[in-house]
Amino acid sequence: MSLIFVDLMSFSSDTTPLVDRFGRTIDYLRVSITDRCDFRCVYCMSEEMTFLPRAQVLTLEELGFIAKAFTELGVKKIRITGGEPLLRKGVLKLLQEIGEIKALDELVITTNASKLEEMAVAIKEAGVKRVNISLDTLDSEKFKQMTRTGDLNKVLKGIQSAKKAGFDGIKINAVILKNRNHREVIDLVQYAVDNQIDISFIEEMPLGIIAGHDRAEAYYSSDLIRSDISRKFELTAVPDKTGGPSVYYKVKDSQTRVGFISPHSANFCSNCNRVRLTVEGRLLLCLGNEHSVDLKKIIRSNPGNMEKLKENIIKAMQIKPEKHEFNLQEKPVILRYMSATGG
Ligand code: SAM
Ligand code: SF4
């Protein structure tokens, strides 16, 4: 599929808040602040990656400016992600700037936790309310195989530092692959229960070409995961929402919620409330489609012009697709990796 850049002049201006053609209100922005990472998770990246040259990447000032525009248009929640967001130089300054925006209810971050031991307190002080941490296995050998470069011990220490820092919430994200880590789900839930934190299991999405495994063969559905967990834990469905696609269950006699993000087995697009900004400045209207608007071009050709930027963001809602169409049996249609997308 080729990139779809749209002539925004062909749409009539709409009023805020941000509402798309299907009546969905957009109040959640995910911002990728770098495409770089110190891990090479097998489902996310290929082993050899080429990262973006600096000139193509939004500056911290540009990222802050765009974030502010979204909050002025009704966005209440911003997630900082990547790549690995804690690797971006100046990340604390950016977090602080966004954290101070009065109109924003929640600033949250997704991290692989490799830098969390040193940075947890500073992130909390900068205004981050909740942290999502990727952790697919508690076995250090398997962890090395799945991340290719990661050190499990550092990640576990990072989680403990996050607990001490006192965030409003900590959630583990685990991507489950058949015959790689599908036998780990009970241990992961036990870890979440012991640490009084939440956990979400994610079905792998076909973003970018990877060589390590066949995604169709590695597919392990949320239903299978839930049934595995039920062998040891009693799960009760709860209506809780954290503004994302997770469907939650409570683990009996614990504080832990177990979430399921099921892009294949339970499409969540009808309730989609989010858009993504890549570090190149592309506003992606859908994770599983290429519909986008080049916000970098707009802000670089109209420096400091907040109204122009907001006008273009409002118009962009008109090209938000109805849903993603992932097909694990075919070659990925979306060639950008999750790390370049802002997961
Ligand atoms: N580096 C940070 C981390 O790993 O938490 C943030 C960026 S990472 C791209 C965000 C989330 O996307 C992680 O929880 C990761 O497990 C998930 N992810 C990456 N590739 C994926 C894929 N192909 N399918 C589903 N989830 C994926
Ligand atoms: Fe890096 Fe996160 Fe992708 Fe793993 S999932 S390679 S930690 S960006």
PDB file of N, CA and C in Angstrom, residues 31-121:
ATOM      1  N   VAL A  31       2.312   9.682  21.311  1.00  0.00           N
ATOM      2  CA  VAL A  31       3.404  10.406  20.655  1.00  0.00           C
ATOM      3  C   VAL A  31       4.678   9.583  20.720  1.00  0.00           C
ATOM      4  N   SER A  32       5.215   9.234  19.550  1.00  0.00           N
ATOM      5  CA  SER A  32       6.495   8.541  19.520  1.00  0.00           C
ATOM      6  C   SER A  32       7.591   9.603  19.490  1.00  0.00           C
ATOM      7  N   ILE A  33       8.453   9.609  20.511  1.00  0.00           N
ATOM      8  CA  ILE A  33       9.452  10.681  20.571  1.00  0.00           C
ATOM      9  C   ILE A  33      10.823  10.224  20.070  1.00  0.00           C
ATOM     10  N   THR A  34      10.941   8.957  19.706  1.00  0.00           N
ATOM     11  CA  THR A  34      12.140   8.462  19.021  1.00  0.00           C
ATOM     12  C   THR A  34      11.795   7.143  18.346  1.00  0.00           C
ATOM     13  N   ASP A  35      12.472   6.833  17.250  1.00  0.00           N
ATOM     14  CA  ASP A  35      12.276   5.505  16.638  1.00  0.00           C
ATOM     15  C   ASP A  35      13.392   4.559  17.096  1.00  0.00           C
ATOM     16  N   ARG A  36      14.320   5.081  17.908  1.00  0.00           N
ATOM     17  CA  ARG A  36      15.458   4.259  18.335  1.00  0.00           C
ATOM     18  C   ARG A  36      15.124   3.429  19.566  1.00  0.00           C
ATOM     19  N   CYS A  37      15.883   2.363  19.736  1.00  0.00           N
ATOM     20  CA  CYS A  37      15.652   1.519  20.908  1.00  0.00           C
ATOM     21  C   CYS A  37      16.920   0.741  21.225  1.00  0.00           C
ATOM     22  N   ASP A  38      17.083   0.425  22.506  1.00  0.00           N
ATOM     23  CA  ASP A  38      18.231  -0.394  22.915  1.00  0.00           C
ATOM     24  C   ASP A  38      17.880  -1.888  22.867  1.00  0.00           C
ATOM     25  N   PHE A  39      16.606  -2.236  22.660  1.00  0.00           N
ATOM     26  CA  PHE A  39      16.194  -3.628  22.476  1.00  0.00           C
ATOM     27  C   PHE A  39      15.860  -3.849  20.995  1.00  0.00           C
ATOM     28  N   ARG A  40      15.720  -5.103  20.636  1.00  0.00           N
ATOM     29  CA  ARG A  40      15.299  -5.454  19.269  1.00  0.00           C
ATOM     30  C   ARG A  40      14.256  -6.573  19.375  1.00  0.00           C
ATOM     31  N   CYS A  41      13.153  -6.288  20.063  1.00  0.00           N
ATOM     32  CA  CYS A  41      12.148  -7.337  20.311  1.00  0.00           C
ATOM     33  C   CYS A  41      11.727  -7.992  18.995  1.00  0.00           C
ATOM     34  N   VAL A  42      11.617  -9.328  19.033  1.00  0.00           N
ATOM     35  CA  VAL A  42      11.451 -10.088  17.785  1.00  0.00           C
ATOM     36  C   VAL A  42      10.152  -9.762  17.038  1.00  0.00           C
ATOM     37  N   TYR A  43       9.119  -9.325  17.788  1.00  0.00           N
ATOM     38  CA  TYR A  43       7.839  -9.031  17.139  1.00  0.00           C
ATOM     39  C   TYR A  43       7.776  -7.580  16.660  1.00  0.00           C
ATOM     40  N   CYS A  44       8.712  -6.759  17.144  1.00  0.00           N
ATOM     41  CA  CYS A  44       8.629  -5.310  16.912  1.00  0.00           C
ATOM     42  C   CYS A  44       9.586  -4.823  15.832  1.00  0.00           C
ATOM     43  N   MET A  45      10.787  -5.388  15.826  1.00  0.00           N
ATOM     44  CA  MET A  45      11.832  -4.873  14.940  1.00  0.00           C
ATOM     45  C   MET A  45      12.524  -6.017  14.229  1.00  0.00           C
ATOM     46  N   SER A  46      13.250  -5.667  13.163  1.00  0.00           N
ATOM     47  CA  SER A  46      14.135  -6.667  12.598  1.00  0.00           C
ATOM     48  C   SER A  46      15.488  -6.503  13.301  1.00  0.00           C
ATOM     49  N   GLU A  47      16.361  -7.480  13.136  1.00  0.00           N
ATOM     50  CA  GLU A  47      17.622  -7.432  13.878  1.00  0.00           C
ATOM     51  C   GLU A  47      18.466  -6.233  13.431  1.00  0.00           C
ATOM     52  N   GLU A  48      18.466  -6.010  12.124  1.00  0.00           N
ATOM     53  CA  GLU A  48      19.209  -4.869  11.568  1.00  0.00           C
ATOM     54  C   GLU A  48      18.209  -3.755  11.299  1.00  0.00           C
ATOM     55  N   MET A  49      18.396  -2.631  11.929  1.00  0.00           N
ATOM     56  CA  MET A  49      17.460  -1.521  11.731  1.00  0.00           C
ATOM     57  C   MET A  49      18.213  -0.284  11.245  1.00  0.00           C
ATOM     58  N   THR A  50      17.563   0.485  10.394  1.00  0.00           N
ATOM     59  CA  THR A  50      18.109   1.792  10.026  1.00  0.00           C
ATOM     60  C   THR A  50      17.204   2.827  10.671  1.00  0.00           C
ATOM     61  N   PHE A  51      17.794   3.697  11.476  1.00  0.00           N
ATOM     62  CA  PHE A  51      16.973   4.693  12.160  1.00  0.00           C
ATOM     63  C   PHE A  51      16.998   6.019  11.397  1.00  0.00           C
ATOM     64  N   LEU A  52      16.054   6.885  11.738  1.00  0.00           N
ATOM     65  CA  LEU A  52      15.882   8.138  11.000  1.00  0.00           C
ATOM     66  C   LEU A  52      17.036   9.106  11.254  1.00  0.00           C
ATOM     67  N   PRO A  53      17.454   9.823  10.220  1.00  0.00           N
ATOM     68  CA  PRO A  53      18.437  10.881  10.446  1.00  0.00           C
ATOM     69  C   PRO A  53      17.813  12.034  11.248  1.00  0.00           C
ATOM     70  N   ARG A  54      18.659  12.751  12.005  1.00  0.00           N
ATOM     71  CA  ARG A  54      18.161  13.766  12.936  1.00  0.00           C
ATOM     72  C   ARG A  54      17.257  14.820  12.268  1.00  0.00           C
ATOM     73  N   ALA A  55      17.620  15.235  11.051  1.00  0.00           N
ATOM     74  CA  ALA A  55      16.865  16.324  10.402  1.00  0.00           C
ATOM     75  C   ALA A  55      15.414  15.935  10.136  1.00  0.00           C
ATOM     76  N   GLN A  56      15.162  14.633  10.062  1.00  0.00           N
ATOM     77  CA  GLN A  56      13.785  14.186   9.778  1.00  0.00           C
ATOM     78  C   GLN A  56      12.936  14.050  11.036  1.00  0.00           C
ATOM     79  N   VAL A  57      13.604  14.196  12.169  1.00  0.00           N
ATOM     80  CA  VAL A  57      12.926  13.938  13.442  1.00  0.00           C
ATOM     81  C   VAL A  57      12.433  15.255  14.038  1.00  0.00           C
ATOM     82  N   LEU A  58      11.250  15.265  14.619  1.00  0.00           N
ATOM     83  CA  LEU A  58      10.739  16.475  15.266  1.00  0.00           C
ATOM     84  C   LEU A  58      11.635  16.853  16.439  1.00  0.00           C
ATOM     85  N   THR A  59      11.855  18.153  16.614  1.00  0.00           N
ATOM     86  CA  THR A  59      12.626  18.601  17.782  1.00  0.00           C
ATOM     87  C   THR A  59      11.726  18.497  19.024  1.00  0.00           C
ATOM     88  N   LEU A  60      12.322  18.639  20.203  1.00  0.00           N
ATOM     89  CA  LEU A  60      11.521  18.598  21.440  1.00  0.00           C
ATOM     90  C   LEU A  60      10.511  19.742  21.436  1.00  0.00           C
ATOM     91  N   GLU A  61      10.935  20.896  20.919  1.00  0.00           N
ATOM     92  CA  GLU A  61      10.036  22.058  20.882  1.00  0.00           C
ATOM     93  C   GLU A  61       8.838  21.762  19.967  1.00  0.00           C
ATOM     94  N   GLU A  62       9.126  21.143  18.826  1.00  0.00           N
ATOM     95  CA  GLU A  62       8.033  20.821  17.892  1.00  0.00           C
ATOM     96  C   GLU A  62       7.079  19.792  18.508  1.00  0.00           C
ATOM     97  N   LEU A  63       7.657  18.801  19.199  1.00  0.00           N
ATOM     98  CA  LEU A  63       6.809  17.783  19.846  1.00  0.00           C
ATOM     99  C   LEU A  63       5.898  18.443  20.884  1.00  0.00           C
ATOM    100  N   GLY A  64       6.483  19.348  21.681  1.00  0.00           N
ATOM    101  CA  GLY A  64       5.707  20.043  22.714  1.00  0.00           C
ATOM    102  C   GLY A  64       4.607  20.901  22.092  1.00  0.00           C
ATOM    103  N   PHE A  65       4.934  21.565  20.998  1.00  0.00           N
ATOM    104  CA  PHE A  65       3.985  22.462  20.318  1.00  0.00           C
ATOM    105  C   PHE A  65       2.788  21.654  19.796  1.00  0.00           C
ATOM    106  N   ILE A  66       3.077  20.520  19.178  1.00  0.00           N
ATOM    107  CA  ILE A  66       1.988  19.700  18.632  1.00  0.00           C
ATOM    108  C   ILE A  66       1.137  19.113  19.765  1.00  0.00           C
ATOM    109  N   ALA A  67       1.807  18.680  20.829  1.00  0.00           N
ATOM    110  CA  ALA A  67       1.053  18.137  21.975  1.00  0.00           C
ATOM    111  C   ALA A  67       0.095  19.196  22.513  1.00  0.00           C
ATOM    112  N   LYS A  68       0.575  20.434  22.608  1.00  0.00           N
ATOM    113  CA  LYS A  68      -0.260  21.522  23.140  1.00  0.00           C
ATOM    114  C   LYS A  68      -1.475  21.746  22.225  1.00  0.00           C
ATOM    115  N   ALA A  69      -1.226  21.700  20.915  1.00  0.00           N
ATOM    116  CA  ALA A  69      -2.336  21.902  19.973  1.00  0.00           C
ATOM    117  C   ALA A  69      -3.437  20.873  20.218  1.00  0.00           C
ATOM    118  N   PHE A  70      -3.033  19.621  20.405  1.00  0.00           N
ATOM    119  CA  PHE A  70      -4.035  18.565  20.630  1.00  0.00           C
ATOM    120  C   PHE A  70      -4.828  18.812  21.914  1.00  0.00           C
ATOM    121  N   THR A  71      -4.132  19.264  22.967  1.00  0.00           N
ATOM    122  CA  THR A  71      -4.865  19.494  24.225  1.00  0.00           C
ATOM    123  C   THR A  71      -5.843  20.659  24.058  1.00  0.00           C
ATOM    124  N   GLU A  72      -5.488  21.618  23.211  1.00  0.00           N
ATOM    125  CA  GLU A  72      -6.421  22.735  22.967  1.00  0.00           C
ATOM    126  C   GLU A  72      -7.617  22.276  22.137  1.00  0.00           C
ATOM    127  N   LEU A  73      -7.478  21.092  21.542  1.00  0.00           N
ATOM    128  CA  LEU A  73      -8.589  20.547  20.735  1.00  0.00           C
ATOM    129  C   LEU A  73      -9.347  19.454  21.487  1.00  0.00           C
ATOM    130  N   GLY A  74      -9.114  19.349  22.773  1.00  0.00           N
ATOM    131  CA  GLY A  74      -9.916  18.416  23.568  1.00  0.00           C
ATOM    132  C   GLY A  74      -9.229  17.113  23.940  1.00  0.00           C
ATOM    133  N   VAL A  75      -7.965  16.924  23.547  1.00  0.00           N
ATOM    134  CA  VAL A  75      -7.276  15.682  23.949  1.00  0.00           C
ATOM    135  C   VAL A  75      -6.966  15.728  25.446  1.00  0.00           C
ATOM    136  N   LYS A  76      -7.344  14.667  26.145  1.00  0.00           N
ATOM    137  CA  LYS A  76      -7.230  14.625  27.606  1.00  0.00           C
ATOM    138  C   LYS A  76      -6.115  13.715  28.088  1.00  0.00           C
ATOM    139  N   LYS A  77      -5.672  12.828  27.183  1.00  0.00           N
ATOM    140  CA  LYS A  77      -4.657  11.863  27.605  1.00  0.00           C
ATOM    141  C   LYS A  77      -3.564  11.801  26.540  1.00  0.00           C
ATOM    142  N   ILE A  78      -2.312  11.895  26.975  1.00  0.00           N
ATOM    143  CA  ILE A  78      -1.186  11.756  26.041  1.00  0.00           C
ATOM    144  C   ILE A  78      -0.267  10.653  26.550  1.00  0.00           C
ATOM    145  N   ARG A  79       0.051   9.710  25.655  1.00  0.00           N
ATOM    146  CA  ARG A  79       1.020   8.661  25.992  1.00  0.00           C
ATOM    147  C   ARG A  79       2.315   8.934  25.235  1.00  0.00           C
ATOM    148  N   ILE A  80       3.419   8.993  25.962  1.00  0.00           N
ATOM    149  CA  ILE A  80       4.737   9.165  25.357  1.00  0.00           C
ATOM    150  C   ILE A  80       5.329   7.767  25.140  1.00  0.00           C
ATOM    151  N   THR A  81       5.749   7.514  23.897  1.00  0.00           N
ATOM    152  CA  THR A  81       6.216   6.179  23.574  1.00  0.00           C
ATOM    153  C   THR A  81       7.308   6.268  22.517  1.00  0.00           C
ATOM    154  N   GLY A  82       7.594   5.142  21.849  1.00  0.00           N
ATOM    155  CA  GLY A  82       8.647   5.145  20.844  1.00  0.00           C
ATOM    156  C   GLY A  82       8.522   3.912  19.962  1.00  0.00           C
ATOM    157  N   GLY A  83       9.684   3.425  19.594  1.00  0.00           N
ATOM    158  CA  GLY A  83      11.013   3.326  20.116  1.00  0.00           C
ATOM    159  C   GLY A  83      11.043   3.355  21.649  1.00  0.00           C
ATOM    160  N   GLU A  84      12.208   3.528  22.178  1.00  0.00           N
ATOM    161  CA  GLU A  84      12.296   3.604  23.635  1.00  0.00           C
ATOM    162  C   GLU A  84      12.362   5.073  24.053  1.00  0.00           C
ATOM    163  N   PRO A  85      11.274   5.595  24.607  1.00  0.00           N
ATOM    164  CA  PRO A  85      11.199   7.041  24.855  1.00  0.00           C
ATOM    165  C   PRO A  85      12.260   7.551  25.833  1.00  0.00           C
ATOM    166  N   LEU A  86      12.691   6.685  26.768  1.00  0.00           N
ATOM    167  CA  LEU A  86      13.643   7.171  27.777  1.00  0.00           C
ATOM    168  C   LEU A  86      15.054   7.329  27.211  1.00  0.00           C
ATOM    169  N   LEU A  87      15.248   6.913  25.951  1.00  0.00           N
ATOM    170  CA  LEU A  87      16.551   7.124  25.313  1.00  0.00           C
ATOM    171  C   LEU A  87      16.652   8.510  24.686  1.00  0.00           C
ATOM    172  N   ARG A  88      15.515   9.189  24.501  1.00  0.00           N
ATOM    173  CA  ARG A  88      15.572  10.494  23.821  1.00  0.00           C
ATOM    174  C   ARG A  88      16.167  11.535  24.755  1.00  0.00           C
ATOM    175  N   LYS A  89      17.219  12.204  24.258  1.00  0.00           N
ATOM    176  CA  LYS A  89      17.856  13.254  25.052  1.00  0.00           C
ATOM    177  C   LYS A  89      16.849  14.371  25.299  1.00  0.00           C
ATOM    178  N   GLY A  90      16.731  14.823  26.530  1.00  0.00           N
ATOM    179  CA  GLY A  90      15.799  15.918  26.827  1.00  0.00           C
ATOM    180  C   GLY A  90      14.394  15.447  27.140  1.00  0.00           C
ATOM    181  N   VAL A  91      14.212  14.126  27.270  1.00  0.00           N
ATOM    182  CA  VAL A  91      12.862  13.581  27.498  1.00  0.00           C
ATOM    183  C   VAL A  91      12.221  14.169  28.770  1.00  0.00           C
ATOM    184  N   LEU A  92      13.016  14.397  29.812  1.00  0.00           N
ATOM    185  CA  LEU A  92      12.423  14.887  31.065  1.00  0.00           C
ATOM    186  C   LEU A  92      11.857  16.296  30.889  1.00  0.00           C
ATOM    187  N   LYS A  93      12.587  17.093  30.119  1.00  0.00           N
ATOM    188  CA  LYS A  93      12.138  18.468  29.857  1.00  0.00           C
ATOM    189  C   LYS A  93      10.804  18.434  29.095  1.00  0.00           C
ATOM    190  N   LEU A  94      10.732  17.552  28.121  1.00  0.00           N
ATOM    191  CA  LEU A  94       9.499  17.436  27.325  1.00  0.00           C
ATOM    192  C   LEU A  94       8.336  16.954  28.196  1.00  0.00           C
ATOM    193  N   LEU A  95       8.622  15.951  29.040  1.00  0.00           N
ATOM    194  CA  LEU A  95       7.567  15.429  29.919  1.00  0.00           C
ATOM    195  C   LEU A  95       7.048  16.535  30.829  1.00  0.00           C
ATOM    196  N   GLN A  96       8.004  17.308  31.345  1.00  0.00           N
ATOM    197  CA  GLN A  96       7.609  18.386  32.260  1.00  0.00           C
ATOM    198  C   GLN A  96       6.727  19.408  31.534  1.00  0.00           C
ATOM    199  N   GLU A  97       7.134  19.755  30.322  1.00  0.00           N
ATOM    200  CA  GLU A  97       6.376  20.756  29.547  1.00  0.00           C
ATOM    201  C   GLU A  97       4.949  20.248  29.284  1.00  0.00           C
ATOM    202  N   ILE A  98       4.845  18.990  28.883  1.00  0.00           N
ATOM    203  CA  ILE A  98       3.506  18.451  28.587  1.00  0.00           C
ATOM    204  C   ILE A  98       2.733  18.244  29.895  1.00  0.00           C
ATOM    205  N   GLY A  99       3.466  17.794  30.936  1.00  0.00           N
ATOM    206  CA  GLY A  99       2.817  17.552  32.233  1.00  0.00           C
ATOM    207  C   GLY A  99       2.199  18.810  32.827  1.00  0.00           C
ATOM    208  N   GLU A 100       2.717  19.978  32.424  1.00  0.00           N
ATOM    209  CA  GLU A 100       2.199  21.236  32.987  1.00  0.00           C
ATOM    210  C   GLU A 100       0.962  21.750  32.254  1.00  0.00           C
ATOM    211  N   ILE A 101       0.595  21.103  31.149  1.00  0.00           N
ATOM    212  CA  ILE A 101      -0.578  21.597  30.391  1.00  0.00           C
ATOM    213  C   ILE A 101      -1.845  21.348  31.213  1.00  0.00           C
ATOM    214  N   LYS A 102      -2.498  22.416  31.560  1.00  0.00           N
ATOM    215  CA  LYS A 102      -3.650  22.335  32.476  1.00  0.00           C
ATOM    216  C   LYS A 102      -4.798  21.498  31.903  1.00  0.00           C
ATOM    217  N   ALA A 103      -5.006  21.601  30.593  1.00  0.00           N
ATOM    218  CA  ALA A 103      -6.161  20.933  29.981  1.00  0.00           C
ATOM    219  C   ALA A 103      -6.003  19.416  29.924  1.00  0.00           C
ATOM    220  N   LEU A 104      -4.783  18.946  30.189  1.00  0.00           N
ATOM    221  CA  LEU A 104      -4.526  17.500  30.071  1.00  0.00           C
ATOM    222  C   LEU A 104      -4.866  16.797  31.388  1.00  0.00           C
ATOM    223  N   ASP A 105      -5.620  15.694  31.298  1.00  0.00           N
ATOM    224  CA  ASP A 105      -5.942  14.929  32.513  1.00  0.00           C
ATOM    225  C   ASP A 105      -4.804  13.996  32.873  1.00  0.00           C
ATOM    226  N   GLU A 106      -4.201  13.389  31.844  1.00  0.00           N
ATOM    227  CA  GLU A 106      -3.254  12.316  32.137  1.00  0.00           C
ATOM    228  C   GLU A 106      -2.095  12.265  31.160  1.00  0.00           C
ATOM    229  N   LEU A 107      -0.876  12.322  31.717  1.00  0.00           N
ATOM    230  CA  LEU A 107       0.329  12.075  30.923  1.00  0.00           C
ATOM    231  C   LEU A 107       0.863  10.710  31.345  1.00  0.00           C
ATOM    232  N   VAL A 108       1.008   9.812  30.374  1.00  0.00           N
ATOM    233  CA  VAL A 108       1.452   8.443  30.681  1.00  0.00           C
ATOM    234  C   VAL A 108       2.585   8.069  29.726  1.00  0.00           C
ATOM    235  N   ILE A 109       3.294   6.988  30.049  1.00  0.00           N
ATOM    236  CA  ILE A 109       4.446   6.617  29.228  1.00  0.00           C
ATOM    237  C   ILE A 109       4.483   5.098  29.062  1.00  0.00           C
ATOM    238  N   THR A 110       4.998   4.647  27.929  1.00  0.00           N
ATOM    239  CA  THR A 110       5.262   3.219  27.726  1.00  0.00           C
ATOM    240  C   THR A 110       6.764   3.055  27.556  1.00  0.00           C
ATOM    241  N   THR A 111       7.354   2.135  28.316  1.00  0.00           N
ATOM    242  CA  THR A 111       8.812   1.981  28.292  1.00  0.00           C
ATOM    243  C   THR A 111       9.205   0.518  28.413  1.00  0.00           C
ATOM    244  N   ASN A 112      10.413   0.217  27.937  1.00  0.00           N
ATOM    245  CA  ASN A 112      10.928  -1.142  28.141  1.00  0.00           C
ATOM    246  C   ASN A 112      11.622  -1.267  29.497  1.00  0.00           C
ATOM    247  N   ALA A 113      11.695  -0.158  30.246  1.00  0.00           N
ATOM    248  CA  ALA A 113      12.208  -0.123  31.624  1.00  0.00           C
ATOM    249  C   ALA A 113      13.729  -0.272  31.737  1.00  0.00           C
ATOM    250  N   SER A 114      14.442  -0.283  30.611  1.00  0.00           N
ATOM    251  CA  SER A 114      15.900  -0.449  30.730  1.00  0.00           C
ATOM    252  C   SER A 114      16.538   0.734  31.447  1.00  0.00           C
ATOM    253  N   LYS A 115      15.891   1.895  31.399  1.00  0.00           N
ATOM    254  CA  LYS A 115      16.444   3.096  32.061  1.00  0.00           C
ATOM    255  C   LYS A 115      15.593   3.523  33.260  1.00  0.00           C
ATOM    256  N   LEU A 116      14.648   2.684  33.627  1.00  0.00           N
ATOM    257  CA  LEU A 116      13.664   3.115  34.628  1.00  0.00           C
ATOM    258  C   LEU A 116      14.248   3.178  36.037  1.00  0.00           C
ATOM    259  N   GLU A 117      15.216   2.326  36.313  1.00  0.00           N
ATOM    260  CA  GLU A 117      15.791   2.324  37.663  1.00  0.00           C
ATOM    261  C   GLU A 117      16.328   3.728  37.993  1.00  0.00           C
ATOM    262  N   GLU A 118      17.045   4.325  37.045  1.00  0.00           N
ATOM    263  CA  GLU A 118      17.619   5.661  37.279  1.00  0.00           C
ATOM    264  C   GLU A 118      16.573   6.761  37.115  1.00  0.00           C
ATOM    265  N   MET A 119      15.552   6.542  36.286  1.00  0.00           N
ATOM    266  CA  MET A 119      14.713   7.676  35.874  1.00  0.00           C
ATOM    267  C   MET A 119      13.317   7.721  36.487  1.00  0.00           C
ATOM    268  N   ALA A 120      12.923   6.687  37.217  1.00  0.00           N
ATOM    269  CA  ALA A 120      11.522   6.604  37.666  1.00  0.00           C
ATOM    270  C   ALA A 120      11.099   7.838  38.474  1.00  0.00           C
ATOM    271  N   VAL A 121      11.931   8.248  39.426  1.00  0.00           N
ATOM    272  CA  VAL A 121      11.544   9.367  40.298  1.00  0.00           C
ATOM    273  C   VAL A 121      11.408  10.649  39.471  1.00  0.00           C
TER     274      VAL A 121
END
